[in-house]
PDB file of C-alpha atoms in Angstrom:
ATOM      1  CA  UNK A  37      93.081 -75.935  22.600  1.00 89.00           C
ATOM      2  CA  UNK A  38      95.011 -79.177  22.481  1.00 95.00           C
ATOM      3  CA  UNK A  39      93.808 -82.380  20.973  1.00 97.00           C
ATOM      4  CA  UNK A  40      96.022 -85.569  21.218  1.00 97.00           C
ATOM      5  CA  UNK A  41      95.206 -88.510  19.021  1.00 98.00           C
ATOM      6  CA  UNK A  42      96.070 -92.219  18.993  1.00 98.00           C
ATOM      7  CA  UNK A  43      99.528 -93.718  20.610  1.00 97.00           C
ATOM      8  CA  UNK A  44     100.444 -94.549  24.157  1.00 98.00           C
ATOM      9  CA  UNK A  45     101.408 -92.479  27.221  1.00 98.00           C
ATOM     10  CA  UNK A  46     103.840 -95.103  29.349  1.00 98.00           C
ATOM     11  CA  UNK A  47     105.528 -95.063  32.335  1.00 97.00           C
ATOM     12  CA  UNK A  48     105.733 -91.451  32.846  1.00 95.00           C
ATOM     13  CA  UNK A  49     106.091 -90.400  36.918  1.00 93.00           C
ATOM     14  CA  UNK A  50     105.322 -86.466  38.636  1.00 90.00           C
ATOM     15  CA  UNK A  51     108.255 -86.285  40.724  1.00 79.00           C
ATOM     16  CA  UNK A  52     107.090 -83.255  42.944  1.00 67.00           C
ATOM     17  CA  UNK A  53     103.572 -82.758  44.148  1.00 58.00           C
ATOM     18  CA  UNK A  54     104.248 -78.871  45.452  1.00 55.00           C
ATOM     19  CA  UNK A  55     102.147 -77.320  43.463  1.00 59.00           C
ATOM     20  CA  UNK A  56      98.972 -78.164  40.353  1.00 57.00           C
ATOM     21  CA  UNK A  57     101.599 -78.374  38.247  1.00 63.00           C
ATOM     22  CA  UNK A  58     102.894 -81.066  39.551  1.00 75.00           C
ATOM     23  CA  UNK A  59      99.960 -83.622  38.793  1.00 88.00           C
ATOM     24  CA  UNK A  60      98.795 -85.889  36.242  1.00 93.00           C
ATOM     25  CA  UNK A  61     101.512 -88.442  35.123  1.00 94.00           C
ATOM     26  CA  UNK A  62     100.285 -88.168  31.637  1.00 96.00           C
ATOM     27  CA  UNK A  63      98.486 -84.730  31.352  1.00 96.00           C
ATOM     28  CA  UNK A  64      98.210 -81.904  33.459  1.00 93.00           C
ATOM     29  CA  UNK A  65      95.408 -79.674  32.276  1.00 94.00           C
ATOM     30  CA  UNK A  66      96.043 -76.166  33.736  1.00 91.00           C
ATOM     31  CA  UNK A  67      93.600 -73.147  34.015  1.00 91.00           C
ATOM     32  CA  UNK A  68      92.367 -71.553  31.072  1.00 94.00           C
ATOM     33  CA  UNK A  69      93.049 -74.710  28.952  1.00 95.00           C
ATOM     34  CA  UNK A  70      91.091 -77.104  26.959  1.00 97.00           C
ATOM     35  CA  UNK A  71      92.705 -80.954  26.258  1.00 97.00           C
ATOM     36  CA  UNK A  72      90.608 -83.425  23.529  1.00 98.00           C
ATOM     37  CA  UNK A  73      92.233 -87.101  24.010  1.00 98.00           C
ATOM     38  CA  UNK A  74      91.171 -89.331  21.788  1.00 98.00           C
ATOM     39  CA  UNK A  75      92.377 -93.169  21.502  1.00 98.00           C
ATOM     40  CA  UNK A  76      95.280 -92.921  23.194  1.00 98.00           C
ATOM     41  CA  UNK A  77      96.912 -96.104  25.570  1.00 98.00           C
ATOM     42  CA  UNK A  78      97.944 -94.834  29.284  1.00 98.00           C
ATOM     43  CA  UNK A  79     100.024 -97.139  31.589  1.00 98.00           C
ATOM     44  CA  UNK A  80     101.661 -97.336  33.947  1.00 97.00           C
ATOM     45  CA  UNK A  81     102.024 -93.591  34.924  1.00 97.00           C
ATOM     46  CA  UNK A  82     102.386 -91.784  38.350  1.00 95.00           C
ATOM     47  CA  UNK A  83     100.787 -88.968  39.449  1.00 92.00           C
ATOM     48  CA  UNK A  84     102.268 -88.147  42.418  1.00 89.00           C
ATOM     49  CA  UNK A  85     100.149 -86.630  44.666  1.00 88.00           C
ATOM     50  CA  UNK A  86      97.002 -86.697  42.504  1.00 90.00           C
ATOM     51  CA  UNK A  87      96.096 -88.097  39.361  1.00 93.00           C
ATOM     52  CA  UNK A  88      97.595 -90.854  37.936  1.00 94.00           C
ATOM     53  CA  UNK A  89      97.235 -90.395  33.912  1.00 97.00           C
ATOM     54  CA  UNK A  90      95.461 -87.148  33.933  1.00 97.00           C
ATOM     55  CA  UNK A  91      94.743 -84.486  35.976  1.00 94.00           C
ATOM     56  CA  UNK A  92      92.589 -81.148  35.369  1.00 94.00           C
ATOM     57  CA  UNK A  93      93.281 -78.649  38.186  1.00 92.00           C
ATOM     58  CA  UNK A  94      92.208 -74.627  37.846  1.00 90.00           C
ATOM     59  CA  UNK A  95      89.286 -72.526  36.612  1.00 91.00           C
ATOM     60  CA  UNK A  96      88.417 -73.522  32.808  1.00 93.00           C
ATOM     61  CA  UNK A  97      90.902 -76.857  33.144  1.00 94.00           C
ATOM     62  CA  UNK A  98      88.978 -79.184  30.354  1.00 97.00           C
ATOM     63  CA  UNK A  99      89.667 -82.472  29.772  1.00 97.00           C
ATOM     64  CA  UNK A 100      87.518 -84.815  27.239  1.00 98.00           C
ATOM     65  CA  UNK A 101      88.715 -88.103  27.190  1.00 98.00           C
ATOM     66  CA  UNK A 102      86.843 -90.020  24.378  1.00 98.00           C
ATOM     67  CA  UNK A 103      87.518 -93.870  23.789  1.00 98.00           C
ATOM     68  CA  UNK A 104      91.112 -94.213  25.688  1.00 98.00           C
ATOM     69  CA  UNK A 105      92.498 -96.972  27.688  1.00 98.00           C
ATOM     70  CA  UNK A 106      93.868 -96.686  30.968  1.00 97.00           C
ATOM     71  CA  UNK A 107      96.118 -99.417  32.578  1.00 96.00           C
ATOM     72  CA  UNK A 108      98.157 -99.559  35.876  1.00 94.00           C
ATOM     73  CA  UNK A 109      97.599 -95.768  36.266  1.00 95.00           C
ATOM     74  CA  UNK A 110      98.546 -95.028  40.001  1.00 93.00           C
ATOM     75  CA  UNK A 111      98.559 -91.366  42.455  1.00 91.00           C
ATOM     76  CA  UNK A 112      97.851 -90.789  46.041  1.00 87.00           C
ATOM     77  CA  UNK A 113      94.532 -89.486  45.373  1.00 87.00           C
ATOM     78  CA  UNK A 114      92.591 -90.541  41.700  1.00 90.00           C
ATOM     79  CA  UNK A 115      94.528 -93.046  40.404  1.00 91.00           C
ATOM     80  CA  UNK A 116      93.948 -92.214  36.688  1.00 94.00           C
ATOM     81  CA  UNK A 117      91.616 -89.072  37.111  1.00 95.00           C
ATOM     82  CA  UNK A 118      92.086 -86.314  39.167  1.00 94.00           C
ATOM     83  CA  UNK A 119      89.851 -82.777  38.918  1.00 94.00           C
ATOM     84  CA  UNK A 120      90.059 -79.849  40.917  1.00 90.00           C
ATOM     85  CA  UNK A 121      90.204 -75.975  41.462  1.00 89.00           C
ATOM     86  CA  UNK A 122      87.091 -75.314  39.506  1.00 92.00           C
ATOM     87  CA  UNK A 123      88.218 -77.964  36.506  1.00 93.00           C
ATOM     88  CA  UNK A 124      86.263 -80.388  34.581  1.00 95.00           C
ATOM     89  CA  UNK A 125      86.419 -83.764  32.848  1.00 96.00           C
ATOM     90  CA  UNK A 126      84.553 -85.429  30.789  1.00 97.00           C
ATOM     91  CA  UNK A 127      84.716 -89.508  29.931  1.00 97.00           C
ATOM     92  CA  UNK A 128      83.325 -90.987  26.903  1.00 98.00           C
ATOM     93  CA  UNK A 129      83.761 -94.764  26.003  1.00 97.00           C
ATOM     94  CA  UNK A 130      86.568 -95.101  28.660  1.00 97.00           C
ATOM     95  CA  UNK A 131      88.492 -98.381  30.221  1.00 95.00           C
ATOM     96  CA  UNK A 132      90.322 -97.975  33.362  1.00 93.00           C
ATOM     97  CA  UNK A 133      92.118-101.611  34.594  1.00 91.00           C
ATOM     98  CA  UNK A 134      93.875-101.619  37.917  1.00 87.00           C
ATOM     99  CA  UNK A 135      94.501 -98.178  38.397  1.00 89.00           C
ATOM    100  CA  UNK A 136      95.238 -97.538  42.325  1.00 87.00           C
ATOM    101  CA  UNK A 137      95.103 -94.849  44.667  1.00 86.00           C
ATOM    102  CA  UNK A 138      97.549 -95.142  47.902  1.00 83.00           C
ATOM    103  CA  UNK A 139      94.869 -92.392  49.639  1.00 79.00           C
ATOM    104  CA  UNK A 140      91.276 -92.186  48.044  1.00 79.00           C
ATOM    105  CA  UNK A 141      89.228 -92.853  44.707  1.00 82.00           C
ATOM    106  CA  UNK A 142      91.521 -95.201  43.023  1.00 81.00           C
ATOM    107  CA  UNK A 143      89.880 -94.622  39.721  1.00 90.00           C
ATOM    108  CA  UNK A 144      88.837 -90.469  40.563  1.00 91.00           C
ATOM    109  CA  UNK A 145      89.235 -87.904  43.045  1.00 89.00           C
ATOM    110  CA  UNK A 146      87.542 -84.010  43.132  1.00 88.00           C
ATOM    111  CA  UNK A 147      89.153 -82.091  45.388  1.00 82.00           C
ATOM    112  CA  UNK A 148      88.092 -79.917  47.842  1.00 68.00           C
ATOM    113  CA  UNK A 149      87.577 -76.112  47.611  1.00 70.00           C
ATOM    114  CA  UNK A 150      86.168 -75.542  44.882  1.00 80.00           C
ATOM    115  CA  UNK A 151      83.071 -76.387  42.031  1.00 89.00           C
ATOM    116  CA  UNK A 152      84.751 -78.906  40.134  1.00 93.00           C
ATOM    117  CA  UNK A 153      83.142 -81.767  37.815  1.00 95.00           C
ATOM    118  CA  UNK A 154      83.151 -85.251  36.414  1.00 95.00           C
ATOM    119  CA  UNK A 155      81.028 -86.226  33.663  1.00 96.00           C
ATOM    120  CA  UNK A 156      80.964 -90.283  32.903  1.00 96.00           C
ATOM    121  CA  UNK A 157      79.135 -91.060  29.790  1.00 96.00           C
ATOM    122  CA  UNK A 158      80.023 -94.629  28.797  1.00 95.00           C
ATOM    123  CA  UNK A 159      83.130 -96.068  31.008  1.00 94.00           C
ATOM    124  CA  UNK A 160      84.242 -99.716  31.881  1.00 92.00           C
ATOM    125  CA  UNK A 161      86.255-100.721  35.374  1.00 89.00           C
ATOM    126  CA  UNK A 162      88.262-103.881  35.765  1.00 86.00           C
ATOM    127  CA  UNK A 163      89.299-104.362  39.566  1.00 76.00           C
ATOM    128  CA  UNK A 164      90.363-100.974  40.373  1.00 76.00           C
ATOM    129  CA  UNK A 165      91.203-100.563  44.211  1.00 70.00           C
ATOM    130  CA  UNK A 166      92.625 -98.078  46.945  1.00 68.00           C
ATOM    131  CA  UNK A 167      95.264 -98.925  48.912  1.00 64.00           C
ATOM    132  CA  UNK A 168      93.191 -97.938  52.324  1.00 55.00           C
ATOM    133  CA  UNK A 169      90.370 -99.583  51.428  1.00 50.00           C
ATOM    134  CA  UNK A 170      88.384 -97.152  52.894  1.00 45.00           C
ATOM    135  CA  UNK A 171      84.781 -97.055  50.555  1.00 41.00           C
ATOM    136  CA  UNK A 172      85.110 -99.575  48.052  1.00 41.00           C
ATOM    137  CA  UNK A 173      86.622-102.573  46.282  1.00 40.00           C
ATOM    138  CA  UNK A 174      86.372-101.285  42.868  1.00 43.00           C
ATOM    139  CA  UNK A 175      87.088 -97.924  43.846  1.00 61.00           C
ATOM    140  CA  UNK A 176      85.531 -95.116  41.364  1.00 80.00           C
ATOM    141  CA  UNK A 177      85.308 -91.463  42.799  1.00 85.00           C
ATOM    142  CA  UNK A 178      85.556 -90.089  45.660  1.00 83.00           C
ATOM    143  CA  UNK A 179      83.404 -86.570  46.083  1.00 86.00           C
ATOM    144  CA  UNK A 180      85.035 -84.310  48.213  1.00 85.00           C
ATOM    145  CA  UNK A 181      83.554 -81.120  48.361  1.00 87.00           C
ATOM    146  CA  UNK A 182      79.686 -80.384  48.588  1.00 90.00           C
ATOM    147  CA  UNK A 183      80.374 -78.004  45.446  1.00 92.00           C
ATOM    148  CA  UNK A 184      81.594 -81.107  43.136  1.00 92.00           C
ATOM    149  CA  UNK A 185      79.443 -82.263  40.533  1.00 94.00           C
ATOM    150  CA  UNK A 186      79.536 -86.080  39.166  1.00 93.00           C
ATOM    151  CA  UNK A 187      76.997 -86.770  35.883  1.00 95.00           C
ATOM    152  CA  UNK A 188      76.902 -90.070  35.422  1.00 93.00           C
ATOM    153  CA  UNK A 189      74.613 -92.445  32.831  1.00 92.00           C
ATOM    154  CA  UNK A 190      74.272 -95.573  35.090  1.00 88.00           C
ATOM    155  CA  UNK A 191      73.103 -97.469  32.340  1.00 88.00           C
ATOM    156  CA  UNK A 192      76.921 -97.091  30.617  1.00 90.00           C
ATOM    157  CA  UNK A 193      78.702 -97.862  33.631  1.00 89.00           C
ATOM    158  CA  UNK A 194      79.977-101.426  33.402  1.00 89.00           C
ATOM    159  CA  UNK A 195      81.841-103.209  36.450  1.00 86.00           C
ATOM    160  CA  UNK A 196      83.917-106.357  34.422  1.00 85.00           C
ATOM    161  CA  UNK A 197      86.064-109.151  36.537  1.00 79.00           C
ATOM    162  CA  UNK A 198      89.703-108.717  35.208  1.00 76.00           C
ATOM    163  CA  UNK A 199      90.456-112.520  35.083  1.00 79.00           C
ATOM    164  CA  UNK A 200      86.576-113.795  33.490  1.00 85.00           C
ATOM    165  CA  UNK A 201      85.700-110.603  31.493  1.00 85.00           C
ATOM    166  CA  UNK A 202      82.061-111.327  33.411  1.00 88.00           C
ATOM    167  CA  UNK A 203      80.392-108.202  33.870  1.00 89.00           C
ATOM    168  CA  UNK A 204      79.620-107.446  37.405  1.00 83.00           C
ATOM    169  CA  UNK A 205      76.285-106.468  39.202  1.00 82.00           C
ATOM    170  CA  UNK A 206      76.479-103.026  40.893  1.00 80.00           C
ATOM    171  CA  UNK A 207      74.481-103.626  43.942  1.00 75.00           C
ATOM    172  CA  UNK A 208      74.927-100.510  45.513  1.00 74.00           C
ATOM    173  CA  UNK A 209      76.198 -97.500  43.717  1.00 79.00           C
ATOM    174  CA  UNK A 210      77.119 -95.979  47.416  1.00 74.00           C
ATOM    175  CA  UNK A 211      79.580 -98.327  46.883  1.00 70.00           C
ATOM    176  CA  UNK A 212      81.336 -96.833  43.584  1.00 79.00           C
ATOM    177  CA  UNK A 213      80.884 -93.303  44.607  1.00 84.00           C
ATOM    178  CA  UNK A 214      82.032 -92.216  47.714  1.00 81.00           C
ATOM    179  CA  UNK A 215      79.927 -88.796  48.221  1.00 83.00           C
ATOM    180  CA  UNK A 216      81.676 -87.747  51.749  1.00 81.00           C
ATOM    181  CA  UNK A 217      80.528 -83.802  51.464  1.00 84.00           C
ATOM    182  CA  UNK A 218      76.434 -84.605  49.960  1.00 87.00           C
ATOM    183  CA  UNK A 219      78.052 -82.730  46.716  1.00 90.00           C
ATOM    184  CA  UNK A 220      75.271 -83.115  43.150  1.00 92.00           C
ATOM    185  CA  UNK A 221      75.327 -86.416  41.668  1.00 92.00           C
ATOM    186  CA  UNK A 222      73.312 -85.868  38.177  1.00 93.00           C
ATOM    187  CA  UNK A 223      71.578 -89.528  36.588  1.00 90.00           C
ATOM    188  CA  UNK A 224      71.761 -88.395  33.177  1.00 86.00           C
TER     189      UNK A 224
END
Protein backbone atom coordinates (compact mmCIF):
# COMPACT_ATOMS: atom_id res chain seq x y z
CA UNK A 1 0.00 0.00 0.00
CA UNK A 2 0.96 3.54 -0.88
CA UNK A 3 -0.36 6.63 0.76
CA UNK A 4 0.73 10.12 -0.57
CA UNK A 5 0.08 13.15 1.57
CA UNK A 6 -0.06 16.91 1.00
CA UNK A 7 2.05 18.81 -1.96
CA UNK A 8 1.34 19.22 -5.63
CA UNK A 9 1.58 16.93 -8.68
CA UNK A 10 2.31 19.62 -11.77
CA UNK A 11 2.72 19.44 -15.17
CA UNK A 12 3.62 15.91 -15.48
CA UNK A 13 2.68 14.31 -19.27
CA UNK A 14 2.34 10.08 -20.27
CA UNK A 15 4.23 10.17 -23.33
CA UNK A 16 3.12 6.65 -24.69
CA UNK A 17 -0.35 5.26 -24.35
CA UNK A 18 0.75 1.43 -25.55
CA UNK A 19 0.00 -0.17 -22.79
CA UNK A 20 -1.90 0.50 -18.73
CA UNK A 21 1.18 1.57 -17.87
CA UNK A 22 1.18 4.23 -19.77
CA UNK A 23 -1.80 6.22 -18.07
CA UNK A 24 -2.46 8.58 -15.43
CA UNK A 25 -0.25 11.78 -15.67
CA UNK A 26 0.02 11.83 -11.97
CA UNK A 27 -0.63 8.19 -10.76
CA UNK A 28 -0.95 5.06 -12.38
CA UNK A 29 -2.46 2.53 -10.03
CA UNK A 30 -1.55 -0.96 -11.38
CA UNK A 31 -3.09 -4.42 -10.45
CA UNK A 32 -2.69 -5.74 -7.16
CA UNK A 33 -2.09 -2.21 -5.71
CA UNK A 34 -3.69 0.02 -3.27
CA UNK A 35 -2.95 4.18 -3.54
CA UNK A 36 -4.43 6.58 -0.37
CA UNK A 37 -4.08 10.38 -1.71
CA UNK A 38 -4.76 12.68 0.59
CA UNK A 39 -4.53 16.68 0.11
CA UNK A 40 -2.50 16.76 -2.58
CA UNK A 41 -2.73 19.78 -5.62
CA UNK A 42 -2.87 18.17 -9.34
CA UNK A 43 -2.44 20.45 -12.43
CA UNK A 44 -1.91 20.59 -15.26
CA UNK A 45 -1.01 16.89 -16.04
CA UNK A 46 -1.51 14.67 -19.19
CA UNK A 47 -2.64 11.45 -19.37
CA UNK A 48 -2.22 10.48 -22.62
CA UNK A 49 -4.57 8.22 -23.72
CA UNK A 50 -6.59 7.99 -20.49
CA UNK A 51 -6.58 9.67 -17.35
CA UNK A 52 -5.40 12.86 -16.84
CA UNK A 53 -4.11 12.99 -12.98
CA UNK A 54 -4.89 9.49 -12.07
CA UNK A 55 -5.63 6.45 -13.47
CA UNK A 56 -6.49 2.88 -11.83
CA UNK A 57 -6.30 0.16 -14.51
CA UNK A 58 -6.12 -3.89 -13.50
CA UNK A 59 -7.75 -6.32 -11.06
CA UNK A 60 -7.36 -4.92 -7.30
CA UNK A 61 -6.10 -1.25 -8.83
CA UNK A 62 -7.36 1.06 -5.67
CA UNK A 63 -7.36 4.47 -5.64
CA UNK A 64 -8.92 6.70 -2.62
CA UNK A 65 -8.65 10.13 -3.28
CA UNK A 66 -9.76 12.05 -0.09
CA UNK A 67 -9.90 16.00 -0.08
CA UNK A 68 -7.48 16.76 -3.28
CA UNK A 69 -7.68 19.38 -5.85
CA UNK A 70 -7.60 18.86 -9.38
CA UNK A 71 -6.87 21.69 -11.93
CA UNK A 72 -6.31 21.71 -15.77
CA UNK A 73 -6.01 17.88 -15.65
CA UNK A 74 -6.37 16.75 -19.39
CA UNK A 75 -6.35 12.83 -21.39
CA UNK A 76 -8.17 11.55 -24.35
CA UNK A 77 -10.57 9.72 -22.32
CA UNK A 78 -11.20 10.94 -18.26
CA UNK A 79 -9.61 13.96 -18.02
CA UNK A 80 -8.54 13.63 -14.33
CA UNK A 81 -9.99 10.06 -13.57
CA UNK A 82 -9.65 7.16 -15.45
CA UNK A 83 -10.67 3.33 -14.09
CA UNK A 84 -10.49 0.22 -15.80
CA UNK A 85 -9.60 -3.58 -16.10
CA UNK A 86 -11.49 -4.54 -13.02
CA UNK A 87 -10.03 -1.27 -10.91
CA UNK A 88 -11.67 0.99 -8.53
CA UNK A 89 -11.73 4.56 -7.24
CA UNK A 90 -13.04 6.12 -4.72
CA UNK A 91 -13.60 10.23 -4.28
CA UNK A 92 -14.09 11.86 -1.06
CA UNK A 93 -14.31 15.74 -0.67
CA UNK A 94 -12.87 16.21 -4.24
CA UNK A 95 -12.55 19.52 -6.66
CA UNK A 96 -11.98 18.99 -10.24
CA UNK A 97 -11.75 22.67 -12.33
CA UNK A 98 -11.42 22.51 -16.07
CA UNK A 99 -10.17 19.23 -16.52
CA UNK A 100 -10.81 18.13 -20.36
CA UNK A 101 -11.13 15.13 -22.27
CA UNK A 102 -10.22 15.39 -26.22
CA UNK A 103 -12.58 11.91 -26.55
CA UNK A 104 -15.15 11.24 -23.64
CA UNK A 105 -15.90 12.00 -19.82
CA UNK A 106 -13.81 15.01 -19.36
CA UNK A 107 -13.91 14.64 -15.64
CA UNK A 108 -14.11 10.29 -15.71
CA UNK A 109 -14.04 7.49 -17.97
CA UNK A 110 -14.61 3.37 -17.11
CA UNK A 111 -13.53 1.48 -19.68
CA UNK A 112 -14.85 -1.23 -21.35
CA UNK A 113 -14.27 -4.97 -20.68
CA UNK A 114 -14.37 -5.37 -17.58
CA UNK A 115 -16.29 -4.72 -13.80
CA UNK A 116 -14.71 -1.64 -12.90
CA UNK A 117 -16.00 1.16 -10.33
CA UNK A 118 -16.35 4.76 -9.29
CA UNK A 119 -17.46 5.71 -6.00
CA UNK A 120 -18.25 9.74 -5.55
CA UNK A 121 -18.93 10.61 -2.03
CA UNK A 122 -18.66 14.40 -1.72
CA UNK A 123 -17.06 16.07 -5.08
CA UNK A 124 -17.30 19.68 -6.57
CA UNK A 125 -17.06 20.50 -10.64
CA UNK A 126 -16.20 23.89 -12.01
CA UNK A 127 -16.81 23.96 -15.93
CA UNK A 128 -15.31 20.77 -16.86
CA UNK A 129 -15.88 19.93 -20.68
CA UNK A 130 -15.00 17.38 -23.58
CA UNK A 131 -13.59 18.42 -26.49
CA UNK A 132 -16.46 16.49 -28.71
CA UNK A 133 -19.06 17.65 -26.88
CA UNK A 134 -20.78 14.67 -27.26
CA UNK A 135 -23.10 14.22 -23.68
CA UNK A 136 -22.51 17.12 -21.69
CA UNK A 137 -21.25 20.61 -20.88
CA UNK A 138 -19.88 19.86 -17.57
CA UNK A 139 -18.76 16.60 -18.52
CA UNK A 140 -18.53 13.97 -15.44
CA UNK A 141 -18.35 10.17 -16.42
CA UNK A 142 -18.85 8.43 -19.04
CA UNK A 143 -20.05 4.53 -18.33
CA UNK A 144 -18.82 2.33 -20.77
CA UNK A 145 -19.40 -1.07 -20.10
CA UNK A 146 -22.75 -2.61 -18.71
CA UNK A 147 -20.38 -4.26 -15.95
CA UNK A 148 -19.20 -0.64 -14.54
CA UNK A 149 -20.45 0.45 -11.38
CA UNK A 150 -20.81 4.38 -10.42
CA UNK A 151 -22.03 5.06 -6.45
CA UNK A 152 -22.77 8.30 -6.22
CA UNK A 153 -24.44 10.54 -3.10
CA UNK A 154 -26.37 13.13 -5.24
CA UNK A 155 -26.87 15.17 -2.39
CA UNK A 156 -22.72 15.86 -2.31
CA UNK A 157 -22.44 16.48 -5.83
CA UNK A 158 -22.11 20.22 -6.37
CA UNK A 159 -22.02 21.83 -10.03
CA UNK A 160 -20.20 25.62 -9.21
CA UNK A 161 -19.77 28.41 -12.20
CA UNK A 162 -15.91 28.95 -12.41
CA UNK A 163 -16.14 32.79 -12.85
CA UNK A 164 -19.34 33.49 -9.93
CA UNK A 165 -18.58 30.55 -7.54
CA UNK A 166 -22.73 30.20 -7.89
CA UNK A 167 -23.61 26.77 -7.43
CA UNK A 168 -25.42 25.32 -10.30
CA UNK A 169 -28.83 23.40 -10.54
CA UNK A 170 -28.42 19.85 -11.93
CA UNK A 171 -31.49 19.53 -13.96
CA UNK A 172 -30.90 16.36 -15.37
CA UNK A 173 -28.34 14.00 -14.03
CA UNK A 174 -28.51 12.12 -17.67
CA UNK A 175 -26.70 14.98 -18.33
CA UNK A 176 -23.53 14.42 -15.91
CA UNK A 177 -23.44 10.76 -16.43
CA UNK A 178 -23.29 9.44 -19.65
CA UNK A 179 -24.51 5.63 -19.04
CA UNK A 180 -23.99 4.40 -22.89
CA UNK A 181 -23.93 0.40 -21.91
CA UNK A 182 -27.23 0.59 -18.95
CA UNK A 183 -24.11 -0.37 -16.50
CA UNK A 184 -25.36 0.01 -12.16
CA UNK A 185 -25.59 3.45 -11.05
CA UNK A 186 -25.95 3.07 -7.02
CA UNK A 187 -27.83 6.51 -5.12
CA UNK A 188 -26.11 6.00 -2.00
Amino acid sequence: KTTVTGGSMTQNVVTSTATYKDMGGAIGVEKSTTVTVSGVTFTENNGGASGGAIAAYGVDAVATVENCTFTANKASNGGTFYVGGAGAVTLTGVTVKASTASGLGAVAYTTSGSASTLTVNSITLYNNCTDTKTKDSYGFVLLNNAKNVLNIHKGNFVLKDAQTEETLTISSWSTLIWNKTNATVNEL
